[in-house]
Amino acid sequence: MAVDGNKATAARTFKVPRLPGDIMIYPMIVGLLINTFCPQVLEIGGFFTAATRGGANAVVAAILLFVGAGISFKATPGAVKTGVVVLIPKLVLAAAMGLAVAWFFNDDLLGLSSVSIIGGISFCNMALYTGIMSEYGDEAEQGAVGILFLTAGPTVAMIILGVSGLASIPLGTVIGSVLPLVIGMVLGNCFPFVRDLLKPGANPAIAVLGFQLGCSMSLASFVTGGLSGILLGLVTVFVVGPVTCLFERLCGGTGKAAIACSTIAGTAMTTPAALVEVAPQYAAIAPVAYAQIATAVIVTALLAPILTGWFDKRFCQG
C-alpha cells in the first residue's frame, strides 16, 4: 500500500520541467511532431486548420500590439538603438562569412554555400524574437523588433550577393509591419486601462504562434538538410550570437537582444527561390540551400530561447 501511495503521490506532484522560453518551445514541439507524424490532422478543417495553417501574420500583429501596449514613449530611442546595434553586426557577419565561402572555398564549405549562409543568417525570426523578449527583455529590447524588420525579404541577401535593386520591400509593407507596435504604444500610454487589458495577452498569443511555427516544420527537414543545415544553425547561434552579443554589450546593452536575434526565420527559405529568378546560375544549389535553411530554422528556434534564458539568469540578474 505504501508503494502504491508513493506512486500516486509522484503522479500528482509531477510537473512539466520549465525551460527558458518554454511558453513558445513546448507548443512548437507539439506542432512539429504533429506535422511530422500525422500531418493529415492539420487538414481536418474548421478552426483547427485555420489556427495551424493560416493567420500567423495576424498572430504576430496581435503580439506586437500587446507588447507595444507595455512600452512607454520614453523607451523609443532605446528601442531604435538596440535594433541598430544588434542588426549591424549580424548583417556584417552574414556577408563576411558568405562572401568568404564564395571567394576562397569555391562556394562550398562543408556543404554550405554563400546562398544558404547569407540567405539564412541575415534573416532574424522576428516572431520568435518578440516572444523571447516579451519574457526576458525590457521595453527597449522589445521595441527593437521594428528595426529588425528591415531584414525581411530576400532583398538583403540579393544586395550582399551583388543583385541589388531587383527585389525591394515596399514602403507600405514596412510601415504596416511596425504599425501594430506603434498603435499598442499609443493606446498603452494614453489609456492605462487599455495597457492593463492588452499587456497580459502577449503570452497566450506567443504560445499560439509557437504552435503555428511548429506546424510549419518537420523532422524530415533534418534528413534533407543534413549535417550542413545543422551546422548552419549552430554557427548562427554559437558564432553570430556571441559576437553580436559582445558588440551589444560594448555599446551599453545587456546582450540579450543579440542572443534572441541569433535565429533564422522560416521566411528565409524563400531566398534561394527568389534568387534563382534573378540569377539563374544559382539554380543548382537552390534546393540544397532551401533544405539547409529549413533545418537551421528548427535548430535556432529551439536553442535561442534556451540560451537567452540562461544568459539572462547568468549575467543579467541583479
PDB file of C-alpha atoms in Angstrom:
ATOM      1  CA  MET A   1       0.000   0.000   0.000  1.00  0.00           C
ATOM      2  CA  ALA A   2       2.868   2.339   0.807  1.00  0.00           C
ATOM      3  CA  VAL A   3       4.389   1.758  -2.632  1.00  0.00           C
ATOM      4  CA  ASP A   4       1.093   2.451  -4.362  1.00  0.00           C
ATOM      5  CA  GLY A   5       0.679   5.555  -2.255  1.00  0.00           C
ATOM      6  CA  ASN A   6       4.114   6.819  -3.257  1.00  0.00           C
ATOM      7  CA  LYS A   7       3.314   6.237  -6.939  1.00  0.00           C
ATOM      8  CA  ALA A   8       0.068   8.134  -6.589  1.00  0.00           C
ATOM      9  CA  THR A   9       1.844  10.982  -4.851  1.00  0.00           C
ATOM     10  CA  ALA A  10       4.504  11.088  -7.574  1.00  0.00           C
ATOM     11  CA  ALA A  11       1.799  11.161 -10.241  1.00  0.00           C
ATOM     12  CA  ARG A  12       0.051  14.044  -8.525  1.00  0.00           C
ATOM     13  CA  THR A  13       3.241  16.055  -7.997  1.00  0.00           C
ATOM     14  CA  PHE A  14       4.756  15.551 -11.474  1.00  0.00           C
ATOM     15  CA  LYS A  15       5.295  18.831 -13.251  1.00  0.00           C
ATOM     16  CA  VAL A  16       6.425  19.586 -16.750  1.00  0.00           C
ATOM     17  CA  PRO A  17      10.006  20.927 -16.432  1.00  0.00           C
ATOM     18  CA  ARG A  18      10.337  24.627 -17.067  1.00  0.00           C
ATOM     19  CA  LEU A  19      12.729  25.800 -19.774  1.00  0.00           C
ATOM     20  CA  PRO A  20      13.731  29.298 -20.814  1.00  0.00           C
ATOM     21  CA  GLY A  21      11.275  30.336 -23.497  1.00  0.00           C
ATOM     22  CA  ASP A  22       9.155  27.212 -22.908  1.00  0.00           C
ATOM     23  CA  ILE A  23       5.992  29.225 -23.468  1.00  0.00           C
ATOM     24  CA  MET A  24       6.904  29.004 -27.145  1.00  0.00           C
ATOM     25  CA  ILE A  25       9.107  25.883 -27.236  1.00  0.00           C
ATOM     26  CA  TYR A  26       6.599  23.338 -25.940  1.00  0.00           C
ATOM     27  CA  PRO A  27       3.772  24.359 -28.312  1.00  0.00           C
ATOM     28  CA  MET A  28       6.336  24.440 -31.132  1.00  0.00           C
ATOM     29  CA  ILE A  29       7.459  20.870 -30.386  1.00  0.00           C
ATOM     30  CA  VAL A  30       3.857  19.669 -30.325  1.00  0.00           C
ATOM     31  CA  GLY A  31       3.166  21.260 -33.706  1.00  0.00           C
ATOM     32  CA  LEU A  32       6.403  19.876 -35.171  1.00  0.00           C
ATOM     33  CA  LEU A  33       5.585  16.321 -34.056  1.00  0.00           C
ATOM     34  CA  ILE A  34       2.039  16.520 -35.416  1.00  0.00           C
ATOM     35  CA  ASN A  35       3.239  17.837 -38.772  1.00  0.00           C
ATOM     36  CA  THR A  36       5.929  15.134 -38.914  1.00  0.00           C
ATOM     37  CA  PHE A  37       3.959  12.029 -37.998  1.00  0.00           C
ATOM     38  CA  CYS A  38       0.337  12.823 -38.790  1.00  0.00           C
ATOM     39  CA  PRO A  39       0.172  15.951 -40.969  1.00  0.00           C
ATOM     40  CA  GLN A  40      -3.286  14.984 -42.224  1.00  0.00           C
ATOM     41  CA  VAL A  41      -4.650  16.072 -38.839  1.00  0.00           C
ATOM     42  CA  LEU A  42      -3.706  19.629 -39.717  1.00  0.00           C
ATOM     43  CA  GLU A  43      -6.034  19.486 -42.728  1.00  0.00           C
ATOM     44  CA  ILE A  44      -9.086  18.378 -40.764  1.00  0.00           C
ATOM     45  CA  GLY A  45     -10.670  21.751 -41.412  1.00  0.00           C
ATOM     46  CA  GLY A  46     -12.572  24.215 -39.306  1.00  0.00           C
ATOM     47  CA  PHE A  47     -10.974  26.388 -36.676  1.00  0.00           C
ATOM     48  CA  PHE A  48      -8.178  23.928 -36.004  1.00  0.00           C
ATOM     49  CA  THR A  49      -6.807  24.081 -39.554  1.00  0.00           C
ATOM     50  CA  ALA A  50      -7.270  27.835 -39.599  1.00  0.00           C
ATOM     51  CA  ALA A  51      -5.236  28.078 -36.385  1.00  0.00           C
ATOM     52  CA  THR A  52      -2.402  25.880 -37.678  1.00  0.00           C
ATOM     53  CA  ARG A  53      -2.139  26.686 -41.372  1.00  0.00           C
ATOM     54  CA  GLY A  54      -3.124  30.309 -41.607  1.00  0.00           C
ATOM     55  CA  GLY A  55      -3.211  33.544 -39.708  1.00  0.00           C
ATOM     56  CA  ALA A  56       0.392  33.545 -38.442  1.00  0.00           C
ATOM     57  CA  ASN A  57       0.833  37.158 -39.518  1.00  0.00           C
ATOM     58  CA  ALA A  58      -2.331  38.093 -37.680  1.00  0.00           C
ATOM     59  CA  VAL A  59      -0.996  36.486 -34.501  1.00  0.00           C
ATOM     60  CA  VAL A  60       2.317  38.318 -34.899  1.00  0.00           C
ATOM     61  CA  ALA A  61       0.385  41.572 -35.308  1.00  0.00           C
ATOM     62  CA  ALA A  62      -1.542  40.800 -32.111  1.00  0.00           C
ATOM     63  CA  ILE A  63       1.701  40.092 -30.237  1.00  0.00           C
ATOM     64  CA  LEU A  64       3.182  43.381 -31.441  1.00  0.00           C
ATOM     65  CA  LEU A  65       0.020  45.193 -30.342  1.00  0.00           C
ATOM     66  CA  PHE A  66       0.148  43.592 -26.876  1.00  0.00           C
ATOM     67  CA  VAL A  67       3.895  44.207 -26.495  1.00  0.00           C
ATOM     68  CA  GLY A  68       3.549  47.776 -27.710  1.00  0.00           C
ATOM     69  CA  ALA A  69       0.915  48.455 -25.063  1.00  0.00           C
ATOM     70  CA  GLY A  70       3.545  47.817 -22.393  1.00  0.00           C
ATOM     71  CA  ILE A  71       6.193  50.090 -23.923  1.00  0.00           C
ATOM     72  CA  SER A  72       6.402  53.674 -22.719  1.00  0.00           C
ATOM     73  CA  PHE A  73       7.273  56.503 -25.088  1.00  0.00           C
ATOM     74  CA  LYS A  74      10.470  57.180 -23.178  1.00  0.00           C
ATOM     75  CA  ALA A  75      11.778  53.761 -24.264  1.00  0.00           C
ATOM     76  CA  THR A  76      11.501  54.503 -28.022  1.00  0.00           C
ATOM     77  CA  PRO A  77      15.054  55.904 -28.512  1.00  0.00           C
ATOM     78  CA  GLY A  78      16.407  52.881 -26.664  1.00  0.00           C
ATOM     79  CA  ALA A  79      14.464  50.556 -28.961  1.00  0.00           C
ATOM     80  CA  VAL A  80      15.961  52.151 -32.070  1.00  0.00           C
ATOM     81  CA  LYS A  81      19.463  51.968 -30.592  1.00  0.00           C
ATOM     82  CA  THR A  82      19.080  48.316 -29.600  1.00  0.00           C
ATOM     83  CA  GLY A  83      17.736  47.352 -33.011  1.00  0.00           C
ATOM     84  CA  VAL A  84      20.579  49.065 -34.867  1.00  0.00           C
ATOM     85  CA  VAL A  85      23.273  47.741 -32.531  1.00  0.00           C
ATOM     86  CA  VAL A  86      22.026  44.178 -32.978  1.00  0.00           C
ATOM     87  CA  LEU A  87      21.265  44.356 -36.685  1.00  0.00           C
ATOM     88  CA  ILE A  88      24.562  45.778 -37.963  1.00  0.00           C
ATOM     89  CA  PRO A  89      26.955  43.067 -36.701  1.00  0.00           C
ATOM     90  CA  LYS A  90      24.526  40.301 -37.697  1.00  0.00           C
ATOM     91  CA  LEU A  91      24.424  41.532 -41.296  1.00  0.00           C
ATOM     92  CA  VAL A  92      28.174  42.172 -41.394  1.00  0.00           C
ATOM     93  CA  LEU A  93      28.914  38.640 -40.187  1.00  0.00           C
ATOM     94  CA  ALA A  94      26.453  37.124 -42.662  1.00  0.00           C
ATOM     95  CA  ALA A  95      28.067  38.998 -45.541  1.00  0.00           C
ATOM     96  CA  ALA A  96      31.640  38.302 -44.432  1.00  0.00           C
ATOM     97  CA  MET A  97      31.141  34.564 -43.956  1.00  0.00           C
ATOM     98  CA  GLY A  98      29.066  34.108 -47.103  1.00  0.00           C
ATOM     99  CA  LEU A  99      31.406  36.027 -49.372  1.00  0.00           C
ATOM    100  CA  ALA A 100      34.452  34.304 -47.836  1.00  0.00           C
ATOM    101  CA  VAL A 101      32.949  30.916 -48.707  1.00  0.00           C
ATOM    102  CA  ALA A 102      32.215  32.097 -52.251  1.00  0.00           C
ATOM    103  CA  TRP A 103      35.658  33.595 -52.865  1.00  0.00           C
ATOM    104  CA  PHE A 104      38.001  31.248 -51.018  1.00  0.00           C
ATOM    105  CA  PHE A 105      36.193  27.886 -50.921  1.00  0.00           C
ATOM    106  CA  ASN A 106      34.571  27.810 -54.360  1.00  0.00           C
ATOM    107  CA  ASP A 107      31.163  28.401 -52.758  1.00  0.00           C
ATOM    108  CA  ASP A 108      31.217  25.112 -50.851  1.00  0.00           C
ATOM    109  CA  LEU A 109      32.407  24.864 -47.247  1.00  0.00           C
ATOM    110  CA  LEU A 110      31.306  21.633 -45.572  1.00  0.00           C
ATOM    111  CA  GLY A 111      28.281  21.662 -47.872  1.00  0.00           C
ATOM    112  CA  LEU A 112      27.317  25.271 -47.128  1.00  0.00           C
ATOM    113  CA  SER A 113      27.140  27.852 -49.901  1.00  0.00           C
ATOM    114  CA  SER A 114      27.048  31.635 -49.887  1.00  0.00           C
ATOM    115  CA  VAL A 115      23.326  31.456 -50.656  1.00  0.00           C
ATOM    116  CA  SER A 116      22.485  29.400 -47.568  1.00  0.00           C
ATOM    117  CA  ILE A 117      24.824  31.376 -45.292  1.00  0.00           C
ATOM    118  CA  ILE A 118      23.797  34.884 -46.344  1.00  0.00           C
ATOM    119  CA  GLY A 119      20.181  33.979 -47.063  1.00  0.00           C
ATOM    120  CA  GLY A 120      19.849  32.316 -43.659  1.00  0.00           C
ATOM    121  CA  ILE A 121      21.909  34.331 -41.191  1.00  0.00           C
ATOM    122  CA  SER A 122      20.761  37.724 -42.494  1.00  0.00           C
ATOM    123  CA  PHE A 123      17.178  36.840 -41.527  1.00  0.00           C
ATOM    124  CA  CYS A 124      16.008  37.184 -37.933  1.00  0.00           C
ATOM    125  CA  ASN A 125      12.961  35.273 -36.739  1.00  0.00           C
ATOM    126  CA  MET A 126      11.101  38.370 -35.571  1.00  0.00           C
ATOM    127  CA  ALA A 127       8.142  36.434 -34.201  1.00  0.00           C
ATOM    128  CA  LEU A 128      10.442  34.296 -32.058  1.00  0.00           C
ATOM    129  CA  TYR A 129      12.450  37.368 -31.036  1.00  0.00           C
ATOM    130  CA  THR A 130       9.257  39.088 -29.920  1.00  0.00           C
ATOM    131  CA  GLY A 131       8.260  36.034 -27.904  1.00  0.00           C
ATOM    132  CA  ILE A 132      11.652  35.737 -26.213  1.00  0.00           C
ATOM    133  CA  MET A 133      11.974  39.423 -25.433  1.00  0.00           C
ATOM    134  CA  SER A 134       8.466  39.650 -24.029  1.00  0.00           C
ATOM    135  CA  GLU A 135       9.671  37.251 -21.342  1.00  0.00           C
ATOM    136  CA  TYR A 136      13.268  38.386 -20.815  1.00  0.00           C
ATOM    137  CA  GLY A 137      13.642  41.837 -22.395  1.00  0.00           C
ATOM    138  CA  ASP A 138      12.917  45.355 -21.282  1.00  0.00           C
ATOM    139  CA  GLU A 139      10.851  47.879 -23.193  1.00  0.00           C
ATOM    140  CA  ALA A 140      13.700  48.967 -25.468  1.00  0.00           C
ATOM    141  CA  GLU A 141      14.665  45.384 -26.308  1.00  0.00           C
ATOM    142  CA  GLN A 142      11.065  44.502 -27.083  1.00  0.00           C
ATOM    143  CA  GLY A 143      10.562  47.541 -29.306  1.00  0.00           C
ATOM    144  CA  ALA A 144      13.736  46.796 -31.304  1.00  0.00           C
ATOM    145  CA  VAL A 145      11.709  44.367 -33.426  1.00  0.00           C
ATOM    146  CA  GLY A 146      10.625  47.352 -35.514  1.00  0.00           C
ATOM    147  CA  ILE A 147      14.228  47.839 -36.677  1.00  0.00           C
ATOM    148  CA  LEU A 148      14.860  44.125 -37.162  1.00  0.00           C
ATOM    149  CA  PHE A 149      12.040  44.039 -39.699  1.00  0.00           C
ATOM    150  CA  LEU A 150      14.429  45.688 -42.159  1.00  0.00           C
ATOM    151  CA  THR A 151      15.948  42.227 -42.799  1.00  0.00           C
ATOM    152  CA  ALA A 152      12.631  40.822 -44.024  1.00  0.00           C
ATOM    153  CA  GLY A 153      12.504  39.532 -47.574  1.00  0.00           C
ATOM    154  CA  PRO A 154      15.333  38.370 -49.841  1.00  0.00           C
ATOM    155  CA  THR A 155      16.455  41.907 -50.635  1.00  0.00           C
ATOM    156  CA  VAL A 156      19.340  41.986 -48.132  1.00  0.00           C
ATOM    157  CA  ALA A 157      20.760  38.714 -49.396  1.00  0.00           C
ATOM    158  CA  MET A 158      20.458  39.849 -53.005  1.00  0.00           C
ATOM    159  CA  ILE A 159      22.203  43.131 -52.303  1.00  0.00           C
ATOM    160  CA  ILE A 160      25.038  41.362 -50.498  1.00  0.00           C
ATOM    161  CA  LEU A 161      25.426  38.979 -53.428  1.00  0.00           C
ATOM    162  CA  GLY A 162      25.541  41.852 -55.865  1.00  0.00           C
ATOM    163  CA  VAL A 163      21.974  41.619 -57.221  1.00  0.00           C
ATOM    164  CA  SER A 164      20.799  44.933 -55.860  1.00  0.00           C
ATOM    165  CA  GLY A 165      17.628  46.715 -56.907  1.00  0.00           C
ATOM    166  CA  LEU A 166      15.797  43.649 -58.196  1.00  0.00           C
ATOM    167  CA  ALA A 167      13.714  42.929 -55.097  1.00  0.00           C
ATOM    168  CA  SER A 168      12.716  45.843 -52.918  1.00  0.00           C
ATOM    169  CA  ILE A 169      10.441  45.987 -49.904  1.00  0.00           C
ATOM    170  CA  PRO A 170       7.571  48.439 -50.484  1.00  0.00           C
ATOM    171  CA  LEU A 171       7.420  51.301 -48.030  1.00  0.00           C
ATOM    172  CA  GLY A 172       3.829  50.400 -47.206  1.00  0.00           C
ATOM    173  CA  THR A 173       4.884  46.929 -46.092  1.00  0.00           C
ATOM    174  CA  VAL A 174       7.499  48.367 -43.757  1.00  0.00           C
ATOM    175  CA  ILE A 175       5.034  50.820 -42.232  1.00  0.00           C
ATOM    176  CA  GLY A 176       2.301  48.202 -41.937  1.00  0.00           C
ATOM    177  CA  SER A 177       4.601  45.787 -40.141  1.00  0.00           C
ATOM    178  CA  VAL A 178       5.565  48.334 -37.495  1.00  0.00           C
ATOM    179  CA  LEU A 179       2.108  49.903 -37.172  1.00  0.00           C
ATOM    180  CA  PRO A 180       0.630  47.377 -34.666  1.00  0.00           C
ATOM    181  CA  LEU A 181       3.544  48.067 -32.311  1.00  0.00           C
ATOM    182  CA  VAL A 182       3.019  51.827 -32.647  1.00  0.00           C
ATOM    183  CA  ILE A 183      -0.748  51.555 -32.113  1.00  0.00           C
ATOM    184  CA  GLY A 184      -0.155  49.488 -28.993  1.00  0.00           C
ATOM    185  CA  MET A 185       2.291  52.074 -27.654  1.00  0.00           C
ATOM    186  CA  VAL A 186      -0.153  54.922 -28.276  1.00  0.00           C
ATOM    187  CA  LEU A 187      -3.055  53.109 -26.650  1.00  0.00           C
ATOM    188  CA  GLY A 188      -0.978  51.906 -23.712  1.00  0.00           C
ATOM    189  CA  ASN A 189       0.482  55.333 -22.982  1.00  0.00           C
ATOM    190  CA  CYS A 190      -2.756  57.271 -23.454  1.00  0.00           C
ATOM    191  CA  PHE A 191      -5.097  54.834 -21.691  1.00  0.00           C
ATOM    192  CA  PRO A 192      -3.657  52.940 -18.701  1.00  0.00           C
ATOM    193  CA  PHE A 193      -6.694  50.662 -18.504  1.00  0.00           C
ATOM    194  CA  VAL A 194      -6.101  49.597 -22.128  1.00  0.00           C
ATOM    195  CA  ARG A 195      -2.457  48.844 -21.259  1.00  0.00           C
ATOM    196  CA  ASP A 196      -3.575  46.656 -18.371  1.00  0.00           C
ATOM    197  CA  LEU A 197      -6.063  44.934 -20.678  1.00  0.00           C
ATOM    198  CA  LEU A 198      -3.718  44.238 -23.597  1.00  0.00           C
ATOM    199  CA  LYS A 199      -0.370  43.538 -21.951  1.00  0.00           C
ATOM    200  CA  PRO A 200      -1.312  40.131 -20.430  1.00  0.00           C
ATOM    201  CA  GLY A 201      -2.421  38.886 -23.867  1.00  0.00           C
ATOM    202  CA  ALA A 202       1.160  38.596 -25.153  1.00  0.00           C
ATOM    203  CA  ASN A 203       1.970  35.225 -23.553  1.00  0.00           C
ATOM    204  CA  PRO A 204      -1.139  33.344 -24.780  1.00  0.00           C
ATOM    205  CA  ALA A 205      -0.607  34.745 -28.271  1.00  0.00           C
ATOM    206  CA  ILE A 206       3.042  33.669 -28.181  1.00  0.00           C
ATOM    207  CA  ALA A 207       2.007  30.107 -27.290  1.00  0.00           C
ATOM    208  CA  VAL A 208      -0.376  30.049 -30.274  1.00  0.00           C
ATOM    209  CA  LEU A 209       2.360  31.384 -32.544  1.00  0.00           C
ATOM    210  CA  GLY A 210       4.787  28.725 -31.299  1.00  0.00           C
ATOM    211  CA  PHE A 211       2.302  26.009 -32.223  1.00  0.00           C
ATOM    212  CA  GLN A 212       1.816  27.533 -35.671  1.00  0.00           C
ATOM    213  CA  LEU A 213       5.554  27.677 -36.260  1.00  0.00           C
ATOM    214  CA  GLY A 214       5.890  24.035 -35.230  1.00  0.00           C
ATOM    215  CA  CYS A 215       3.123  23.031 -37.643  1.00  0.00           C
ATOM    216  CA  SER A 216       5.154  24.526 -40.478  1.00  0.00           C
ATOM    217  CA  MET A 217       8.234  22.446 -39.593  1.00  0.00           C
ATOM    218  CA  SER A 218       9.057  18.768 -39.971  1.00  0.00           C
ATOM    219  CA  LEU A 219      11.752  16.415 -38.737  1.00  0.00           C
ATOM    220  CA  ALA A 220      12.186  15.420 -42.382  1.00  0.00           C
ATOM    221  CA  SER A 221      13.973  18.742 -42.830  1.00  0.00           C
ATOM    222  CA  PHE A 222      16.825  17.383 -40.727  1.00  0.00           C
ATOM    223  CA  VAL A 223      17.238  14.471 -43.121  1.00  0.00           C
ATOM    224  CA  THR A 224      17.157  16.636 -46.242  1.00  0.00           C
ATOM    225  CA  GLY A 225      19.272  19.454 -44.865  1.00  0.00           C
ATOM    226  CA  GLY A 226      21.664  17.032 -43.227  1.00  0.00           C
ATOM    227  CA  LEU A 227      24.606  17.933 -41.080  1.00  0.00           C
ATOM    228  CA  SER A 228      25.315  21.058 -43.132  1.00  0.00           C
ATOM    229  CA  GLY A 229      21.943  22.529 -42.187  1.00  0.00           C
ATOM    230  CA  ILE A 230      22.542  21.737 -38.523  1.00  0.00           C
ATOM    231  CA  LEU A 231      25.977  23.345 -38.860  1.00  0.00           C
ATOM    232  CA  LEU A 232      24.378  26.499 -40.273  1.00  0.00           C
ATOM    233  CA  GLY A 233      22.060  26.686 -37.275  1.00  0.00           C
ATOM    234  CA  LEU A 234      24.891  26.129 -34.795  1.00  0.00           C
ATOM    235  CA  VAL A 235      27.054  28.789 -36.449  1.00  0.00           C
ATOM    236  CA  THR A 236      24.152  31.247 -36.249  1.00  0.00           C
ATOM    237  CA  VAL A 237      23.606  30.600 -32.542  1.00  0.00           C
ATOM    238  CA  PHE A 238      27.129  29.980 -31.255  1.00  0.00           C
ATOM    239  CA  VAL A 239      29.208  32.240 -33.543  1.00  0.00           C
ATOM    240  CA  VAL A 240      26.969  35.054 -34.761  1.00  0.00           C
ATOM    241  CA  GLY A 241      25.124  35.223 -31.428  1.00  0.00           C
ATOM    242  CA  PRO A 242      28.153  35.701 -29.126  1.00  0.00           C
ATOM    243  CA  VAL A 243      29.905  38.162 -31.455  1.00  0.00           C
ATOM    244  CA  THR A 244      26.742  40.245 -31.769  1.00  0.00           C
ATOM    245  CA  CYS A 245      26.215  39.950 -28.008  1.00  0.00           C
ATOM    246  CA  LEU A 246      29.708  41.278 -27.341  1.00  0.00           C
ATOM    247  CA  PHE A 247      29.101  44.206 -29.687  1.00  0.00           C
ATOM    248  CA  GLU A 248      25.811  44.999 -27.968  1.00  0.00           C
ATOM    249  CA  ARG A 249      27.389  44.930 -24.514  1.00  0.00           C
ATOM    250  CA  LEU A 250      30.222  47.187 -25.694  1.00  0.00           C
ATOM    251  CA  CYS A 251      27.521  49.626 -26.827  1.00  0.00           C
ATOM    252  CA  GLY A 252      25.916  49.584 -23.382  1.00  0.00           C
ATOM    253  CA  GLY A 253      23.244  46.899 -23.888  1.00  0.00           C
ATOM    254  CA  THR A 254      22.624  43.726 -21.914  1.00  0.00           C
ATOM    255  CA  GLY A 255      23.391  41.340 -24.794  1.00  0.00           C
ATOM    256  CA  LYS A 256      20.068  39.513 -24.514  1.00  0.00           C
ATOM    257  CA  ALA A 257      18.635  41.032 -27.679  1.00  0.00           C
ATOM    258  CA  ALA A 258      21.663  39.804 -29.645  1.00  0.00           C
ATOM    259  CA  ILE A 259      21.217  36.230 -28.468  1.00  0.00           C
ATOM    260  CA  ALA A 260      17.468  36.303 -29.053  1.00  0.00           C
ATOM    261  CA  CYS A 261      18.219  37.637 -32.546  1.00  0.00           C
ATOM    262  CA  SER A 262      20.613  34.761 -33.361  1.00  0.00           C
ATOM    263  CA  THR A 263      17.863  32.890 -35.184  1.00  0.00           C
ATOM    264  CA  ILE A 264      16.865  32.185 -38.773  1.00  0.00           C
ATOM    265  CA  ALA A 265      13.310  32.964 -39.827  1.00  0.00           C
ATOM    266  CA  GLY A 266      11.192  30.471 -41.733  1.00  0.00           C
ATOM    267  CA  THR A 267      10.713  33.113 -44.411  1.00  0.00           C
ATOM    268  CA  ALA A 268      14.442  32.843 -45.151  1.00  0.00           C
ATOM    269  CA  MET A 269      13.561  29.704 -47.112  1.00  0.00           C
ATOM    270  CA  THR A 270      12.141  31.984 -49.810  1.00  0.00           C
ATOM    271  CA  THR A 271      15.562  33.452 -50.568  1.00  0.00           C
ATOM    272  CA  PRO A 272      17.034  30.623 -52.730  1.00  0.00           C
ATOM    273  CA  ALA A 273      13.970  30.500 -54.985  1.00  0.00           C
ATOM    274  CA  ALA A 274      13.784  34.282 -55.252  1.00  0.00           C
ATOM    275  CA  LEU A 275      17.465  34.432 -56.061  1.00  0.00           C
ATOM    276  CA  VAL A 276      17.136  31.922 -58.887  1.00  0.00           C
ATOM    277  CA  GLU A 277      14.530  34.150 -60.532  1.00  0.00           C
ATOM    278  CA  VAL A 278      17.070  36.924 -60.945  1.00  0.00           C
ATOM    279  CA  ALA A 279      20.304  34.897 -61.045  1.00  0.00           C
ATOM    280  CA  PRO A 280      19.745  31.513 -62.785  1.00  0.00           C
ATOM    281  CA  GLN A 281      23.322  30.426 -62.051  1.00  0.00           C
ATOM    282  CA  TYR A 282      22.179  29.574 -58.523  1.00  0.00           C
ATOM    283  CA  ALA A 283      19.553  27.087 -59.731  1.00  0.00           C
ATOM    284  CA  ALA A 284      21.752  24.056 -58.988  1.00  0.00           C
ATOM    285  CA  ILE A 285      22.358  24.912 -55.334  1.00  0.00           C
ATOM    286  CA  ALA A 286      18.979  26.474 -54.536  1.00  0.00           C
ATOM    287  CA  PRO A 287      17.224  23.201 -53.476  1.00  0.00           C
ATOM    288  CA  VAL A 288      20.107  22.259 -51.175  1.00  0.00           C
ATOM    289  CA  ALA A 289      20.227  25.761 -49.703  1.00  0.00           C
ATOM    290  CA  TYR A 290      16.465  25.613 -49.102  1.00  0.00           C
ATOM    291  CA  ALA A 291      16.786  22.361 -47.140  1.00  0.00           C
ATOM    292  CA  GLN A 292      19.767  23.645 -45.159  1.00  0.00           C
ATOM    293  CA  ILE A 293      17.954  26.822 -44.171  1.00  0.00           C
ATOM    294  CA  ALA A 294      14.859  24.811 -43.179  1.00  0.00           C
ATOM    295  CA  THR A 295      16.995  22.679 -40.859  1.00  0.00           C
ATOM    296  CA  ALA A 296      18.730  25.730 -39.417  1.00  0.00           C
ATOM    297  CA  VAL A 297      15.334  27.328 -38.709  1.00  0.00           C
ATOM    298  CA  ILE A 298      14.452  24.435 -36.401  1.00  0.00           C
ATOM    299  CA  VAL A 299      17.880  24.374 -34.712  1.00  0.00           C
ATOM    300  CA  THR A 300      17.885  28.101 -33.945  1.00  0.00           C
ATOM    301  CA  ALA A 301      14.224  28.128 -32.875  1.00  0.00           C
ATOM    302  CA  LEU A 302      14.967  25.501 -30.221  1.00  0.00           C
ATOM    303  CA  LEU A 303      18.304  26.877 -28.995  1.00  0.00           C
ATOM    304  CA  ALA A 304      17.815  30.650 -28.978  1.00  0.00           C
ATOM    305  CA  PRO A 305      15.093  30.796 -26.274  1.00  0.00           C
ATOM    306  CA  ILE A 306      17.034  28.440 -24.010  1.00  0.00           C
ATOM    307  CA  LEU A 307      20.306  30.339 -24.396  1.00  0.00           C
ATOM    308  CA  THR A 308      18.622  33.711 -23.896  1.00  0.00           C
ATOM    309  CA  GLY A 309      17.062  32.480 -20.662  1.00  0.00           C
ATOM    310  CA  TRP A 310      20.368  31.053 -19.469  1.00  0.00           C
ATOM    311  CA  PHE A 311      22.206  34.271 -20.346  1.00  0.00           C
ATOM    312  CA  ASP A 312      19.603  36.369 -18.562  1.00  0.00           C
ATOM    313  CA  LYS A 313      19.892  34.274 -15.407  1.00  0.00           C
ATOM    314  CA  ARG A 314      23.676  34.027 -15.510  1.00  0.00           C
ATOM    315  CA  PHE A 315      24.707  37.563 -16.480  1.00  0.00           C
ATOM    316  CA  CYS A 316      21.752  39.928 -16.184  1.00  0.00           C
ATOM    317  CA  GLN A 317      20.054  39.172 -12.865  1.00  0.00           C
ATOM    318  CA  GLY A 318      20.834  41.851 -10.313  1.00  0.00           C
TER     319      GLY A 318
END
